[in-house]
Amino acid sequence: LITSLFSPSLVVEYQAYNRVFSMITLVVNIIMIPVWSALTKELALKNYKWIKQAHKYMCLLSVLAFIGGVGLTFIPQIVFDIWLGKGAIVVNIAYCIPFVLYLVENTIGGANATVANGCNWLKAQIILAPVSACLNIPLTLLLRDFLHGWSAIMYANVLSLLPITIGQFIYVRRKMREYV
């Protein structure tokens, strides 16, 4: 999309920001991977309190990821200078904002998806994932005219994922209330 809507030269800049901020998401995902199967086991044992507690801790992990993302916003120039050479990319803090928003949305969405998938509570995903997917490109095209840069794509990602992030959070909380 960056190449089609803006310029191929901007892909490098996007990738640099993406690689730095996606490291936090990677760490969170590594922590959450074993929780999925543990949730399935605890559901079979009817240990609903454990499931609720695991969801709480994963949501807390998302808050910590957000704090880490905000903190990371202040050091990407150092990272870019070490990684790519001094001055290869001059950091624009405004480009960090959509990555932090995407990071927190991705981690809270991951927490809810882990619980939903581990417990086979898939209704919200089945309904809302296609909605989010259908919103992405139109939002990107709309925001392109207002933001005039590749950050429009990141903001469109954040906005298009809102239905599934919010909807699945509500759905998972409701399902947990049924059991606990």
Coordinates of C-alpha atoms in Angstrom, one line a residue:
L1 CA 0.0 0.0 0.0
I2 CA 2.8 2.4 0.8
T3 CA 4.3 1.9 -2.7
S4 CA 0.9 2.2 -4.4
L5 CA -0.4 5.2 -2.5
F6 CA 2.8 7.1 -1.7
S7 CA 6.3 6.2 -2.8
P8 CA 8.4 3.0 -2.8
S9 CA 11.1 5.0 -1.0
L10 CA 8.9 5.4 2.1
V11 CA 8.7 1.7 2.6
V12 CA 12.2 1.7 4.2
E13 CA 11.1 4.4 6.7
Y14 CA 7.9 2.5 7.6
Q15 CA 9.9 -0.7 8.0
A16 CA 12.4 0.9 10.4
Y17 CA 9.6 2.1 12.7
N18 CA 7.7 -1.1 12.4
R19 CA 10.7 -3.3 13.3
V20 CA 11.4 -1.2 16.4
F21 CA 7.9 -1.2 17.7
S22 CA 7.0 -4.7 16.7
M23 CA 9.7 -6.0 19.1
I24 CA 7.4 -5.3 22.0
T25 CA 4.5 -7.1 20.3
L26 CA 6.8 -10.1 19.7
V27 CA 7.8 -10.4 23.3
V28 CA 4.1 -10.2 24.4
N29 CA 3.1 -12.8 21.9
I30 CA 5.9 -15.1 23.1
I31 CA 4.5 -14.8 26.6
M32 CA 0.9 -15.4 25.5
I33 CA 1.5 -18.5 23.3
P34 CA 1.6 -21.1 26.1
V35 CA -1.4 -19.5 27.7
W36 CA -3.7 -20.6 24.9
S37 CA -3.4 -24.3 25.6
A38 CA -3.4 -23.8 29.3
L39 CA -6.7 -22.0 28.9
T40 CA -8.1 -25.0 27.0
K41 CA -7.0 -27.3 29.8
E42 CA -8.4 -25.1 32.6
L43 CA -11.7 -24.8 30.7
A44 CA -11.9 -28.6 30.6
L45 CA -11.2 -28.7 34.4
K46 CA -13.9 -26.0 34.8
N47 CA -11.4 -23.7 36.5
Y48 CA -13.1 -20.5 35.5
K49 CA -11.4 -18.5 38.2
W50 CA -8.0 -19.3 36.6
I51 CA -9.3 -18.3 33.2
K52 CA -10.5 -14.9 34.5
Q53 CA -7.2 -14.4 36.3
A54 CA -5.2 -15.2 33.2
H55 CA -7.3 -12.7 31.2
K56 CA -6.6 -10.1 33.8
Y57 CA -2.9 -10.7 33.7
M58 CA -2.8 -10.6 29.9
C59 CA -4.7 -7.3 29.9
L60 CA -2.1 -6.0 32.5
L61 CA 0.6 -7.2 30.1
S62 CA -1.0 -5.0 27.4
V63 CA -0.8 -2.0 29.7
L64 CA 2.9 -2.7 30.3
A65 CA 3.4 -3.0 26.5
F66 CA 1.7 0.4 26.1
I67 CA 4.0 1.9 28.7
G68 CA 7.0 0.3 26.9
G69 CA 5.7 1.7 23.6
V70 CA 5.4 5.2 25.0
G71 CA 8.9 4.9 26.5
L72 CA 10.2 3.6 23.2
T73 CA 8.9 6.7 21.4
F74 CA 11.7 8.7 23.0
I75 CA 14.6 6.5 21.9
P76 CA 14.1 5.4 18.3
Q77 CA 16.6 7.9 17.0
I78 CA 19.3 6.2 19.0
V79 CA 18.1 2.8 17.8
F80 CA 18.0 4.0 14.1
D81 CA 21.5 5.6 14.4
I82 CA 23.0 2.4 15.8
W83 CA 21.2 0.1 13.5
L84 CA 21.1 2.0 10.2
G85 CA 23.9 4.6 10.6
K86 CA 23.8 8.1 12.0
G87 CA 21.2 10.2 10.3
A88 CA 20.0 7.5 7.9
I89 CA 16.4 8.1 9.1
V90 CA 15.5 11.2 11.1
V91 CA 12.8 10.3 13.6
N92 CA 9.5 12.0 13.4
I93 CA 7.8 11.5 16.8
A94 CA 4.4 11.9 15.1
Y95 CA 5.1 8.6 13.2
C96 CA 5.6 6.8 16.6
I97 CA 2.1 7.6 17.8
P98 CA 0.2 5.2 15.4
F99 CA 2.7 2.5 16.2
V100 CA 2.1 2.8 19.9
L101 CA -1.7 2.8 19.3
Y102 CA -1.4 -0.2 17.1
L103 CA 0.9 -1.9 19.7
V104 CA -1.6 -1.5 22.5
E105 CA -4.5 -2.6 20.3
N106 CA -2.6 -5.6 19.0
T107 CA -1.7 -6.7 22.5
I108 CA -5.1 -6.2 24.1
G109 CA -6.6 -7.9 21.0
G110 CA -4.1 -10.8 21.5
A111 CA -5.1 -11.2 25.1
N112 CA -8.8 -11.4 24.1
A113 CA -8.1 -13.7 21.1
T114 CA -6.0 -16.0 23.3
V115 CA -8.8 -16.4 25.8
A116 CA -11.5 -16.7 23.1
N117 CA -9.5 -19.2 21.1
G118 CA -8.4 -21.2 24.1
C119 CA -12.0 -21.4 25.4
N120 CA -13.6 -21.8 21.9
W121 CA -15.5 -18.6 22.3
L122 CA -15.3 -17.6 18.6
K123 CA -18.6 -15.9 17.8
A124 CA -17.2 -12.3 18.1
Q125 CA -14.2 -13.2 15.9
I126 CA -16.3 -14.8 13.2
I127 CA -18.6 -11.7 13.0
L128 CA -16.1 -8.9 13.6
A129 CA -13.0 -10.0 11.8
P130 CA -14.6 -9.6 8.4
V131 CA -15.9 -6.2 9.4
S132 CA -12.5 -5.0 10.4
A133 CA -10.9 -6.4 7.2
C134 CA -13.5 -4.6 5.1
L135 CA -12.9 -1.3 6.8
N136 CA -9.1 -1.2 6.4
I137 CA -8.7 -0.2 2.7
P138 CA -11.5 2.4 2.6
L139 CA -10.2 4.0 5.8
T140 CA -6.7 4.0 4.3
L141 CA -7.9 5.8 1.2
L142 CA -9.9 8.3 3.3
L143 CA -7.1 9.0 5.7
R144 CA -4.6 9.3 2.9
D145 CA -6.2 12.6 1.8
F146 CA -6.0 14.0 5.3
L147 CA -2.7 12.8 6.6
H148 CA -0.6 12.9 3.4
G149 CA 1.8 10.2 4.4
W150 CA 2.2 6.5 5.2
S151 CA 1.0 7.1 8.8
A152 CA -2.5 7.1 7.2
I153 CA -2.1 3.3 6.7
M154 CA -1.2 2.8 10.4
Y155 CA -4.1 4.9 11.6
A156 CA -6.4 3.0 9.2
N157 CA -5.1 -0.2 10.8
V158 CA -5.8 1.1 14.2
L159 CA -9.3 2.3 13.3
S160 CA -10.3 -0.8 11.4
L161 CA -9.3 -3.1 14.3
L162 CA -11.4 -1.2 16.8
P163 CA -14.6 -3.2 16.1
I164 CA -13.0 -6.5 16.8
T165 CA -10.8 -5.2 19.7
I166 CA -13.7 -3.7 21.6
G167 CA -16.3 -6.3 20.5
Q168 CA -14.2 -9.3 21.5
F169 CA -13.2 -7.7 24.8
I170 CA -16.9 -7.2 25.7
Y171 CA -17.7 -10.7 24.4
V172 CA -14.9 -12.4 26.4
R173 CA -15.9 -10.5 29.6
R174 CA -19.5 -11.5 29.1
K175 CA -18.6 -15.2 28.6
M176 CA -16.4 -15.1 31.7
R177 CA -19.3 -13.7 33.8
E178 CA -21.5 -16.6 32.7
Y179 CA -19.0 -19.0 34.3
V180 CA -17.6 -17.2 37.3

